CSV table of C-alpha atoms and ligand atoms in Angstrom, one decimal:
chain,number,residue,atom,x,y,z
A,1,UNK,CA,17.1,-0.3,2.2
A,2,UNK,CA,18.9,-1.2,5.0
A,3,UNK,CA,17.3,-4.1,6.2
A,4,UNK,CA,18.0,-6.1,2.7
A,5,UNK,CA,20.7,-7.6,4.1
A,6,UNK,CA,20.0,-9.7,6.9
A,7,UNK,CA,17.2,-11.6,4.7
A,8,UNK,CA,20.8,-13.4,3.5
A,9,UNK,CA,22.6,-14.3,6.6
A,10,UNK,CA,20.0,-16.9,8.2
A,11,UNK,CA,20.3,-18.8,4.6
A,12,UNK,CA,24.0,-19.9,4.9
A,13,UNK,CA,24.3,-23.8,3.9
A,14,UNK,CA,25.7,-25.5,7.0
A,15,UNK,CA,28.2,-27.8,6.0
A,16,UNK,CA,27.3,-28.8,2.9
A,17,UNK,CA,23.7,-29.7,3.6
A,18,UNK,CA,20.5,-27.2,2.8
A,19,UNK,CA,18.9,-25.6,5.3
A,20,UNK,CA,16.1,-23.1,5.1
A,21,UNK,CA,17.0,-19.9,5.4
A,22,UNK,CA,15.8,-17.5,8.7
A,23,UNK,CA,15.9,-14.0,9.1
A,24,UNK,CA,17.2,-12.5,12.5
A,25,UNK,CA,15.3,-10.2,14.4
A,26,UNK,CA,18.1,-8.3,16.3
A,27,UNK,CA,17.5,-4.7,16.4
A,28,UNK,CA,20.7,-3.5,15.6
A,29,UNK,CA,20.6,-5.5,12.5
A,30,UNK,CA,17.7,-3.2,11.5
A,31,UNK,CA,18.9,0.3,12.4
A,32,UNK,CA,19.1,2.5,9.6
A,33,UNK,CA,17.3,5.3,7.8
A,34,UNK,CA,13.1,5.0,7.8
A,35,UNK,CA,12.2,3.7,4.6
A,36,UNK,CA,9.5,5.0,2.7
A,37,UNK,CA,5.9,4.0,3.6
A,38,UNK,CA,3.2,5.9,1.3
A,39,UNK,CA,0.5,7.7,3.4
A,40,UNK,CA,-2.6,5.2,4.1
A,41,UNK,CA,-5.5,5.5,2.1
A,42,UNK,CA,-8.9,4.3,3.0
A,43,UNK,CA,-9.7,1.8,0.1
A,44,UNK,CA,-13.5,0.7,2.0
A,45,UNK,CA,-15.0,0.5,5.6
A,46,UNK,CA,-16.9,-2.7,6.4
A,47,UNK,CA,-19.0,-3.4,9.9
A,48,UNK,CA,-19.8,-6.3,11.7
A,49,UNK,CA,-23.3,-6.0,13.8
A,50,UNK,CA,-24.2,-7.2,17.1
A,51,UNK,CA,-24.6,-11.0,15.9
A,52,UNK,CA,-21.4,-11.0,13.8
A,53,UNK,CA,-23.2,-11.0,10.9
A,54,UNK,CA,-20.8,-8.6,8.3
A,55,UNK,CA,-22.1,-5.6,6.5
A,56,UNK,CA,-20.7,-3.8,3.4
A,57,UNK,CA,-20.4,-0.3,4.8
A,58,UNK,CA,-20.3,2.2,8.3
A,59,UNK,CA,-22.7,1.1,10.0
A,60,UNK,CA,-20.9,0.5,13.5
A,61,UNK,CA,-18.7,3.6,13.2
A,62,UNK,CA,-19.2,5.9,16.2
A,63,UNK,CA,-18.2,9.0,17.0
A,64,UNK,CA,-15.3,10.4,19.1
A,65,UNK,CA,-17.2,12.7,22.2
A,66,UNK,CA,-15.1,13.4,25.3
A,67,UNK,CA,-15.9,14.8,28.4
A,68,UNK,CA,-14.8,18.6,28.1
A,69,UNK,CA,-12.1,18.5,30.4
A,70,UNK,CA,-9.0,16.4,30.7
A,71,UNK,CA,-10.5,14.9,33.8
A,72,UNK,CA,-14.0,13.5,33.2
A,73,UNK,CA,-16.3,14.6,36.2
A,74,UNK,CA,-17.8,12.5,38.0
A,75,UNK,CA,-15.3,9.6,37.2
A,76,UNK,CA,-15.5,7.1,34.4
A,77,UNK,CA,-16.7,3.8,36.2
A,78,UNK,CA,-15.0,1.1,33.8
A,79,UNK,CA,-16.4,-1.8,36.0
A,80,UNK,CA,-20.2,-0.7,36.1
A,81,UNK,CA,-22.2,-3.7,33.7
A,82,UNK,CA,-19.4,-6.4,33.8
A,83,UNK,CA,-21.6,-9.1,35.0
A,84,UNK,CA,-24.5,-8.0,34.0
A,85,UNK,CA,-24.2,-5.8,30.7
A,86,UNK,CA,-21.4,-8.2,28.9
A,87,UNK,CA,-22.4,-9.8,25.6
A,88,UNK,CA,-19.2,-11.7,24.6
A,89,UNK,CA,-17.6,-12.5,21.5
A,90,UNK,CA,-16.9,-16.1,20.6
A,91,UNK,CA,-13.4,-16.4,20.7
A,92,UNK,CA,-13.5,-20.0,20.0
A,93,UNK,CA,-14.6,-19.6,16.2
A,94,UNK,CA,-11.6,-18.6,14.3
A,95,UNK,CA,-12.1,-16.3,11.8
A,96,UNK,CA,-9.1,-16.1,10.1
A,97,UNK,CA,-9.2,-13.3,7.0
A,98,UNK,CA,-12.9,-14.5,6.5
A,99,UNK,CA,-14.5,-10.6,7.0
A,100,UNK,CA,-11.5,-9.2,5.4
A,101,UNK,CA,-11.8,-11.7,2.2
A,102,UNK,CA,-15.5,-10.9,2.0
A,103,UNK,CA,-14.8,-7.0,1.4
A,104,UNK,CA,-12.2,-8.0,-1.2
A,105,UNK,CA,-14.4,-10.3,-3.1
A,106,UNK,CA,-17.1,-7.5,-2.9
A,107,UNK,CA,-15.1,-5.2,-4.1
A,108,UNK,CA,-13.0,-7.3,-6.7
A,109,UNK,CA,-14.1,-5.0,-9.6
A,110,UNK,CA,-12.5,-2.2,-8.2
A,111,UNK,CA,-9.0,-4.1,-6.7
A,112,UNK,CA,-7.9,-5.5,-10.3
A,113,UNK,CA,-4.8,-3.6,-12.1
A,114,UNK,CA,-6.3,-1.0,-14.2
A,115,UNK,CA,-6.7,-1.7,-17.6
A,116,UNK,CA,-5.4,-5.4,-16.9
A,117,UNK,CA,-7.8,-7.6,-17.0
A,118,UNK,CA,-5.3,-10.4,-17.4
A,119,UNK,CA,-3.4,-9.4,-14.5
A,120,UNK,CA,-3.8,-10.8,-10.6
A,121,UNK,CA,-7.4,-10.4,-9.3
A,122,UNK,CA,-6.0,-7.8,-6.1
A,123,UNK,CA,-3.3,-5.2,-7.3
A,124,UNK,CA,-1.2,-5.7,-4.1
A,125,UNK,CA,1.4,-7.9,-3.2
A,126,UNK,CA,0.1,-8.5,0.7
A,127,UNK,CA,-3.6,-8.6,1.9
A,128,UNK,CA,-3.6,-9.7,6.0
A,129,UNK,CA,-5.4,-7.7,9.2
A,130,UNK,CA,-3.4,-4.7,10.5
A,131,UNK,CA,-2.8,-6.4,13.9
A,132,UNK,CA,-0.7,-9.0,12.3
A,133,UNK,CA,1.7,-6.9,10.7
A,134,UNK,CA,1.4,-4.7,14.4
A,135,UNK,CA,3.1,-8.2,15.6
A,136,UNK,CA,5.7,-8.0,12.7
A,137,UNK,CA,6.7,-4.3,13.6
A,138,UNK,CA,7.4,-4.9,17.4
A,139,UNK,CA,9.1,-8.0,17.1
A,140,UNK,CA,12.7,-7.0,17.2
A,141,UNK,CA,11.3,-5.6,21.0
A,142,UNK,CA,9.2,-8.5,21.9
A,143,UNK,CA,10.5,-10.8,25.0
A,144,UNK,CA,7.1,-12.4,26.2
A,145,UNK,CA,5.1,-13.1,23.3
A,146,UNK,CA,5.8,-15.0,19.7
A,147,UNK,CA,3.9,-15.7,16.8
A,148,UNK,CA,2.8,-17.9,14.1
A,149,UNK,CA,1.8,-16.6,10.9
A,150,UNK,CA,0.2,-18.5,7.6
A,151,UNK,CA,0.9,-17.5,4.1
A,152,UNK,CA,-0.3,-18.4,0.6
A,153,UNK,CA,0.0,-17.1,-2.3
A,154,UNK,CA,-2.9,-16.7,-4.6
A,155,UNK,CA,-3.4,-15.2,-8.1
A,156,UNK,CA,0.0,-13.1,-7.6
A,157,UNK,CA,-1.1,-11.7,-3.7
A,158,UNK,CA,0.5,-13.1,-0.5
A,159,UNK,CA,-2.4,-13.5,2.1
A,160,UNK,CA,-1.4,-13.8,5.8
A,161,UNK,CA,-3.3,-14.9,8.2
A,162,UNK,CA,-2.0,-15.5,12.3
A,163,UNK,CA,-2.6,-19.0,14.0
A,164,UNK,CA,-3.3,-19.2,17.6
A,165,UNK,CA,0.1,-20.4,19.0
A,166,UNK,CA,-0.7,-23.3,21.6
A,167,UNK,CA,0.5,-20.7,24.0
A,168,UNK,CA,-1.5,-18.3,23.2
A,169,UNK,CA,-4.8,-20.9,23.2
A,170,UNK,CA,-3.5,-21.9,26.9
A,171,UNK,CA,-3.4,-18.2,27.8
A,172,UNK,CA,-7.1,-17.4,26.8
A,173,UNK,CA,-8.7,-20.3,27.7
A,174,UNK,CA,-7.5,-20.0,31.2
A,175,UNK,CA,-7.8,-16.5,31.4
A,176,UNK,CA,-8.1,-15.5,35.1
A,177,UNK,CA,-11.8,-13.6,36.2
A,178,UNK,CA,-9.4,-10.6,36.6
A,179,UNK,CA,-7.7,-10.4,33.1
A,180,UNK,CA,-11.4,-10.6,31.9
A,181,UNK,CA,-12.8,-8.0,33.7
A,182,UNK,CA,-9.8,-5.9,32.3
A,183,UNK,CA,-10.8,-6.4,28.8
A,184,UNK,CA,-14.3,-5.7,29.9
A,185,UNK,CA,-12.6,-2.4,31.1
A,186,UNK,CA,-11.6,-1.4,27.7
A,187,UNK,CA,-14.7,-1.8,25.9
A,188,UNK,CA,-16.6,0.2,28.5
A,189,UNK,CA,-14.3,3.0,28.4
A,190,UNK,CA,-15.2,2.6,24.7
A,191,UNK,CA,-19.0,3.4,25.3
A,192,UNK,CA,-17.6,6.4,27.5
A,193,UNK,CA,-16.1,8.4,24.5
A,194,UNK,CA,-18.3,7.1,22.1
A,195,UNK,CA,-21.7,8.8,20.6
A,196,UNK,CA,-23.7,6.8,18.0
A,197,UNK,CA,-24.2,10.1,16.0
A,198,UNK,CA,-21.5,12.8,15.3
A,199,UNK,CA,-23.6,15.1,17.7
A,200,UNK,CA,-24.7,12.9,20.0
A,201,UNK,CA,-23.1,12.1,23.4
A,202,UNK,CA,-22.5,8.7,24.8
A,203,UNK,CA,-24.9,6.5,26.4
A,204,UNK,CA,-22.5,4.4,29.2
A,205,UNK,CA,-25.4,2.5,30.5
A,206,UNK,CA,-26.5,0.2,27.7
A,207,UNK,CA,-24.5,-3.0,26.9
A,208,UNK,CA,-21.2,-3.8,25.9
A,209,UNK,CA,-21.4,-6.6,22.5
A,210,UNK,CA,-17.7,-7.3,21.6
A,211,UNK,CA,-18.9,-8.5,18.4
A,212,UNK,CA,-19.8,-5.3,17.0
A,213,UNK,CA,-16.7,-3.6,15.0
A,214,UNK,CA,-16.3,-1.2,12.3
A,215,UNK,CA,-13.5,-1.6,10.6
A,216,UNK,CA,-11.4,0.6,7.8
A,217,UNK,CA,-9.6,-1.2,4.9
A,218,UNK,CA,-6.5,1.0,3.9
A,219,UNK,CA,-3.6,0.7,0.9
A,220,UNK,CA,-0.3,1.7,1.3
A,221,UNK,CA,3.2,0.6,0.5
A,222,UNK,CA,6.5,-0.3,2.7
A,223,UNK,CA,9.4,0.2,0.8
A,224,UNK,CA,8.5,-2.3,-2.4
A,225,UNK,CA,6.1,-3.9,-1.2
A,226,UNK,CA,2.2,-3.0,-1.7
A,227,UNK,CA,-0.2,-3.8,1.1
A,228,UNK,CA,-3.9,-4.1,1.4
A,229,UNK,CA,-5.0,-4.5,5.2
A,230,UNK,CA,-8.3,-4.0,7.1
A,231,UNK,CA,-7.9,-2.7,11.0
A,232,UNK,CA,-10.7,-2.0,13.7
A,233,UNK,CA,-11.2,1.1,14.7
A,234,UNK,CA,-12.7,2.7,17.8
A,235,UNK,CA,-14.0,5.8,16.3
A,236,UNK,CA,-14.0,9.0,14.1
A,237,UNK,CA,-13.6,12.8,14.9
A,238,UNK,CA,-15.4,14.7,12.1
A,239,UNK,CA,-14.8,17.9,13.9
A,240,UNK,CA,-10.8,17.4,15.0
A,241,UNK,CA,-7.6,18.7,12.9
A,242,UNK,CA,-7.3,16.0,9.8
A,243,UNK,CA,-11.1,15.4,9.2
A,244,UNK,CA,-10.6,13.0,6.5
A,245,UNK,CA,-10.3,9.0,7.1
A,246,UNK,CA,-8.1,7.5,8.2
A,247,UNK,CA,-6.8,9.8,9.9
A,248,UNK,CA,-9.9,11.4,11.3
A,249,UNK,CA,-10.2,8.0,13.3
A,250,UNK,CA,-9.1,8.0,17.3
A,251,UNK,CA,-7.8,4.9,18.9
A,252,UNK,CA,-9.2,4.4,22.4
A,253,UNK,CA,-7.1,2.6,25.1
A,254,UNK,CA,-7.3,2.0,28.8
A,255,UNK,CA,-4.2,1.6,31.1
A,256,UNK,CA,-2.8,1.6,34.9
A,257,UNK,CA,-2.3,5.0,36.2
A,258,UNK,CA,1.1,6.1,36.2
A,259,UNK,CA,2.6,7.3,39.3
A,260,UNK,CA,6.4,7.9,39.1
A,261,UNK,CA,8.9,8.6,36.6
A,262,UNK,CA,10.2,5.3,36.0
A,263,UNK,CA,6.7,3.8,35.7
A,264,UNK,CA,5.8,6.4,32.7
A,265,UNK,CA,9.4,5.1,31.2
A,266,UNK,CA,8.2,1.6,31.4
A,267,UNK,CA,4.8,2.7,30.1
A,268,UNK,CA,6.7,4.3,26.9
A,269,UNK,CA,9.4,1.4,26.7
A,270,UNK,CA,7.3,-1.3,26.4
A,271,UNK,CA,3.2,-0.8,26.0
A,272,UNK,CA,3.4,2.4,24.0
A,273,UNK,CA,5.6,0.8,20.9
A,274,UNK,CA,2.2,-1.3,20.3
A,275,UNK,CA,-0.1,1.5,20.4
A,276,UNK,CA,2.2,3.6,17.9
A,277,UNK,CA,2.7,0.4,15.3
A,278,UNK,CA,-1.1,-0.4,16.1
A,279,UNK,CA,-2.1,3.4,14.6
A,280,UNK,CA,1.1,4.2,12.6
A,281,UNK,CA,0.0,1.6,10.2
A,282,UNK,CA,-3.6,2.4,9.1
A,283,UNK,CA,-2.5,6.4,9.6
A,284,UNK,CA,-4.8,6.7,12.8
A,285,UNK,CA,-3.7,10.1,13.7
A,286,UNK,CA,-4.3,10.1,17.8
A,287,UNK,CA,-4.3,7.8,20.7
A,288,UNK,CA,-6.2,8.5,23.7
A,289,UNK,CA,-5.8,7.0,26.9
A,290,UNK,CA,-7.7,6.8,29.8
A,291,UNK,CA,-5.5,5.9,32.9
A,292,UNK,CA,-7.3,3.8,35.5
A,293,UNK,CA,-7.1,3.8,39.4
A,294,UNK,CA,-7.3,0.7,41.0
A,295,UNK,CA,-11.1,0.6,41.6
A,296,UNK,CA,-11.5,0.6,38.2
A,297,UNK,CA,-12.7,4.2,37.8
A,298,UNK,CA,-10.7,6.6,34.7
A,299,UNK,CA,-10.5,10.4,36.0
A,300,UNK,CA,-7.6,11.1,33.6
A,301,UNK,CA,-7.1,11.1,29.9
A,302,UNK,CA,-4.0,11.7,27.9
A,303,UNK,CA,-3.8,12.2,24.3
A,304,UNK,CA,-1.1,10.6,22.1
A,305,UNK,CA,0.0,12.1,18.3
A,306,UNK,CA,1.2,9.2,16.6
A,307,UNK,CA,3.1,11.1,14.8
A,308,UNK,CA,4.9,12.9,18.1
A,309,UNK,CA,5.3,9.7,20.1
A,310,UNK,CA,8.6,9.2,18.7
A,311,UNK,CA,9.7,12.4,19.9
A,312,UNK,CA,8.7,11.0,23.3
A,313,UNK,CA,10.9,8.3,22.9
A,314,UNK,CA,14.2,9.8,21.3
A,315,UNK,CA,15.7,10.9,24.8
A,316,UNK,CA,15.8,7.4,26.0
A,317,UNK,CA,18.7,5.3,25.1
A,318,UNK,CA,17.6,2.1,25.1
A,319,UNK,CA,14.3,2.3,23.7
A,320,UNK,CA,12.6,1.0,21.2
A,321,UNK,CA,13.2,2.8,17.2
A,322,UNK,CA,10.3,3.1,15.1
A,323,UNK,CA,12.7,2.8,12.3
A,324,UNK,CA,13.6,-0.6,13.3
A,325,UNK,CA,10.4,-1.7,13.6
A,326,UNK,CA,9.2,-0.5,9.6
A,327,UNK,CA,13.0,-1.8,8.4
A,328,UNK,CA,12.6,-5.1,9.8
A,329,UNK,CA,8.4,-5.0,8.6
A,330,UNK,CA,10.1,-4.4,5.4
A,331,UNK,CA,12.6,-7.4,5.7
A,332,UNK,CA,9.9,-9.8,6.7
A,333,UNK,CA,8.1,-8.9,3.8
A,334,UNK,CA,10.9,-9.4,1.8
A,335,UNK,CA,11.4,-12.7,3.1
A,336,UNK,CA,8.1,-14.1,2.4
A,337,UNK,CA,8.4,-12.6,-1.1
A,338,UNK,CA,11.9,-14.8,-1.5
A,339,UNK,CA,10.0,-18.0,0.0
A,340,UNK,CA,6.5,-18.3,-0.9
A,341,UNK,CA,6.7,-18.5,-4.7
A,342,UNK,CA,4.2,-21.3,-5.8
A,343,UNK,CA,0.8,-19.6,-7.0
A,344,UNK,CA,-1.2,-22.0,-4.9
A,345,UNK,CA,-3.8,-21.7,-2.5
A,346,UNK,CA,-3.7,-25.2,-0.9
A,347,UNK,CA,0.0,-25.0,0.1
A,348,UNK,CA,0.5,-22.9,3.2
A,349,UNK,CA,4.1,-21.9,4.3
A,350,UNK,CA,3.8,-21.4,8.2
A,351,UNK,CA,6.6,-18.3,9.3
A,352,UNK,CA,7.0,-19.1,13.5
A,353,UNK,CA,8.9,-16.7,15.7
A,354,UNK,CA,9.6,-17.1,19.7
A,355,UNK,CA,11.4,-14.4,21.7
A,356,UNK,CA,15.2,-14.7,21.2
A,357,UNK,CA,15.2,-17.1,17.8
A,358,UNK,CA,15.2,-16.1,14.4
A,359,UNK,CA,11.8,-16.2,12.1
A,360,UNK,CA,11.7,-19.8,10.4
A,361,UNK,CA,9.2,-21.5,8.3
A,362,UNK,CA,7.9,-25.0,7.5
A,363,UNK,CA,6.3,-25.7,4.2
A,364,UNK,CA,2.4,-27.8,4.0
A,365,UNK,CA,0.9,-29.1,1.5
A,366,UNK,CA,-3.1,-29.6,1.2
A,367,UNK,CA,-5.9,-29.6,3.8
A,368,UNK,CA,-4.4,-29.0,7.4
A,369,UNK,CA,-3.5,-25.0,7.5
A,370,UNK,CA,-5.2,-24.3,4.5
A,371,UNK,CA,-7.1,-21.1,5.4
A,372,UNK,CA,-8.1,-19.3,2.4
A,373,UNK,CA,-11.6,-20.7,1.8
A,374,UNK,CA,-13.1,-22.1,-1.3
A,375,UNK,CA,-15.9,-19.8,-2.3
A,376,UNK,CA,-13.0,-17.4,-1.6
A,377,UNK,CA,-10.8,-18.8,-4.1
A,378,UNK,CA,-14.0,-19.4,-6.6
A,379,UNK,CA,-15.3,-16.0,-6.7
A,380,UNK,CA,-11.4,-14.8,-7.3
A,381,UNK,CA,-10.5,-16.6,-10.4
A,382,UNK,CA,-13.8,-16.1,-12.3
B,1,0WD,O1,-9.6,-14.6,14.9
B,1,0WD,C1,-8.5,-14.0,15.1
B,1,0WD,N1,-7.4,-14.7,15.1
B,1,0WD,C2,-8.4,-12.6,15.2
B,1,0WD,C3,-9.5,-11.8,14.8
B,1,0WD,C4,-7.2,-12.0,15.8
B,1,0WD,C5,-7.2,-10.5,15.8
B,1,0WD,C6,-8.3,-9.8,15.3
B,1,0WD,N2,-9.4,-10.5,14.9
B,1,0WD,C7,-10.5,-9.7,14.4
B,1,0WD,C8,-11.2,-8.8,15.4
B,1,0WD,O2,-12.2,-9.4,16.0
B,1,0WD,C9,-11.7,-7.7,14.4
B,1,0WD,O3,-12.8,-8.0,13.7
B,1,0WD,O4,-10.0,-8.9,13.4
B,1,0WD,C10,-10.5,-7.6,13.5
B,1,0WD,C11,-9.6,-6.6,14.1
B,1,0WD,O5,-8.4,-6.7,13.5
B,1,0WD,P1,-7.2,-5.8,13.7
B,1,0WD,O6,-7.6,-4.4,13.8
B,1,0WD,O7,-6.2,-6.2,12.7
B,1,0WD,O8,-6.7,-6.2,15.2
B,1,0WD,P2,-5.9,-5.5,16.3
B,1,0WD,O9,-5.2,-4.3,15.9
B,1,0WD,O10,-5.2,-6.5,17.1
B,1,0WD,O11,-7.1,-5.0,17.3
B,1,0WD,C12,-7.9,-3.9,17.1
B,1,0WD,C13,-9.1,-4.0,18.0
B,1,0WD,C14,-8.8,-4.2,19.5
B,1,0WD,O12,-8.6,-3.0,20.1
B,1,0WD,P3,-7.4,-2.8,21.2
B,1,0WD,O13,-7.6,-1.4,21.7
B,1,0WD,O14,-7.7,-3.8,22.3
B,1,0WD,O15,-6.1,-3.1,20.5
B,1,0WD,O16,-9.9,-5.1,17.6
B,1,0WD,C15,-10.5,-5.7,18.8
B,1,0WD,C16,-10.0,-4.9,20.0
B,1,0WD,O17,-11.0,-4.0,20.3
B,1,0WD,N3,-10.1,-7.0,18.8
B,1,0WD,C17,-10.9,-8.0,19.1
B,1,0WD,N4,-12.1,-8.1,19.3
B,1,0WD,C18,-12.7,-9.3,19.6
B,1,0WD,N5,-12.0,-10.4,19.5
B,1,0WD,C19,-10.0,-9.2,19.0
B,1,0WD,C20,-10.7,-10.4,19.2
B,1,0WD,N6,-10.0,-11.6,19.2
B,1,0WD,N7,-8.8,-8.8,18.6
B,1,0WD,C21,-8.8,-7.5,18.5
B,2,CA,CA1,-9.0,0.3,21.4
């Protein structure tokens, strides 16, 4: 496609002597036709419960049941259990691909080629979470924020997994009362729009656990390359216009009333590109947002098409392409394909990006990034 390309231009030799080749993020270099990417399919659904503890199947899916009008009456009160009603994940422990890898390895009858038993162990060439390859897709439009992403490749599959830059660690471990109480926000607008049954309506007063999540594992393909990636979703509607999964799912979001033109402009430019990559990818058919005043209450919702919101976006020069963002997806994947070609799980290529430098990588061997685990690697090549 058209992003082939710039994979090249980062590799030149520079006088004389080797150096590893880059790949540019500029988004002109990635503004062509939108390449192909195969409709998601929902491969397997997994849950984590209430002490983290995974589970094989749907468990923690809920069900999409909002208010009847566009403006919920009386007003949603996103602050109501924040000191009291908070059971908080551990954001210390890492995870890594660790739930992800467990739904692969319990499921590694059905991921081998058909009629291959020779062949690799998961018939795709990526397996990573969905929110990774969100980062990929909105990097070309990404000023504040980079990234640092780990890759192996295993039994013919690239697994990528992020690491916590050290500004990112900085970030949440100082994370002011106020930032916290805004993540808080978006969990309790969760229980809001939420029922535990598809008929039921939601219960706002009981607590908030962040370490519950039900999560869809979907396949796909960007241009050549086959992906397997799991995503957390908020819930389903069994009763709205595409019924089947994924895109019978609904992605919840809270954010800042809008009050002025130039403010909804900003809100498309620059917080809306990561909602559409965020549901583009898994096929998660509609957004809906619930626009907060300042004391924290929601008495306006808005729903997003994913598929439409580029139509939102075309009138403004300027703005962000989703085009750009699958072309240069489709580079990067390119680019780890051309690097990372050692079949070993102990050597970890890490790919860094900050705002306004190419993607480069550095190469490690053994222990220190090492992240797929051993009963991981154990279970895969029996
Ligand atoms: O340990 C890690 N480095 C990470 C773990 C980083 C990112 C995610 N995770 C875990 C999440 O806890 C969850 O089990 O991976 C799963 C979600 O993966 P994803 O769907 O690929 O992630 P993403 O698209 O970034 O986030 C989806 C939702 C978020 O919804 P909003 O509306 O805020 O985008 O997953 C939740 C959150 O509700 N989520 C998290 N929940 C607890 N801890 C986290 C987190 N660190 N990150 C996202
Ligand atoms: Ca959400």
């Amino acid at each position: 496609g058209a992003a082939e390309a710039p994979a090249e231009l980062g590799g030149s030799p520079k006088r004389g002597r080797w150096a590893p080749p880059t790949l540019p993020t500029e988004p002109a270099l990635y503004d062509g036709p939108f390449p192909f990417y195969r409709r998601p399919a929902e491969e397997g659904r997994f849950s984590l419960d209430a002490q983290r503890c995974y589970h094989p199947d749907a468990r923690q899916l809920r069900y999409f049941a909002p208010p009847r009008a566009e403006r919920p009456e009386p007003a949603f009160d996103l602050r109501h259990g924040y000191r009291d009603l908070y059971v908080r994940r551990d954001e210390g422990r890492r995870e890594g691909l660790e739930h992800l890898l467990q739904w692969v390895a319990g499921n590694r009858d059905r991921l081998r080629a058909q009629g291959d038993a020779a062949g690799r162990p998961v018939n795709a060439d990526f397996v990573t979470w969905r929110g990774h390859l969100t980062k990929v897709l909105t990097t070309p439009y990404e000023s504040q924020e980079g990234w640092l992403l780990a890759v192996s490749l295993f039994r013919g599959t690239l697994y990528v997994s992020e690491v916590e830059t050290p500004a990112a660690r900085q970030q949440r471990e100082q994370r002011s009362d106020m930032l916290q109480e805004l993540a808080y926000m978006g969990y309790k607008f969760e229980r809001y729009m939420c029922a535990d049954t598809p008929d039921g309506s939601p219960d706002p007063t009981g607590v908030v656990n962040t370490n519950e999540a039900f999560c869809t594992v979907v396949r796909t393909r960007l241009g050549s390359h086959s992906l397997l990636f799991a995503g957390e979703v908020d819930c389903a509607d069994p009763r709205g216009a595409w019924p089947e999964p994924p895109a019978c799912y609904v992605e919840l979001k809270t954010c800042k009333e809008l009050h002025s033109p130039a403010q909804r402009r900003s809100f498309y430019r620059y917080k809306l590109i990561k909602w559409w990559a965020q549901s583009f990818l898994p096929g998660v058919s509609r957004i809906v947002a619930g626009f907060r005043a300042p004391d924290g209450s929601v008495a306006t919702l808005e729903t997003f098409e994913t598929m439409k919101i580029f139509q939102l976006i075309r009138g403004d020069r300027g703005c962000w392409k989703p085009a750009v963002c699958m072309n240069f997806c489709e580079a990067f994947l390119a680019f780890l394909k051309k690097v990372v070609t050692e079949d070993d799980p102990q050597l970890v290529h890490l790919f860094a990006w900050e705002p306004g430098r190419p993607v480069s990588y550095t190469r490690h061997q053994g222990a220190e990034h090492v992240f797929l685990p051993a009963w991981y690697v154990e279970t895969m090549s029996g």
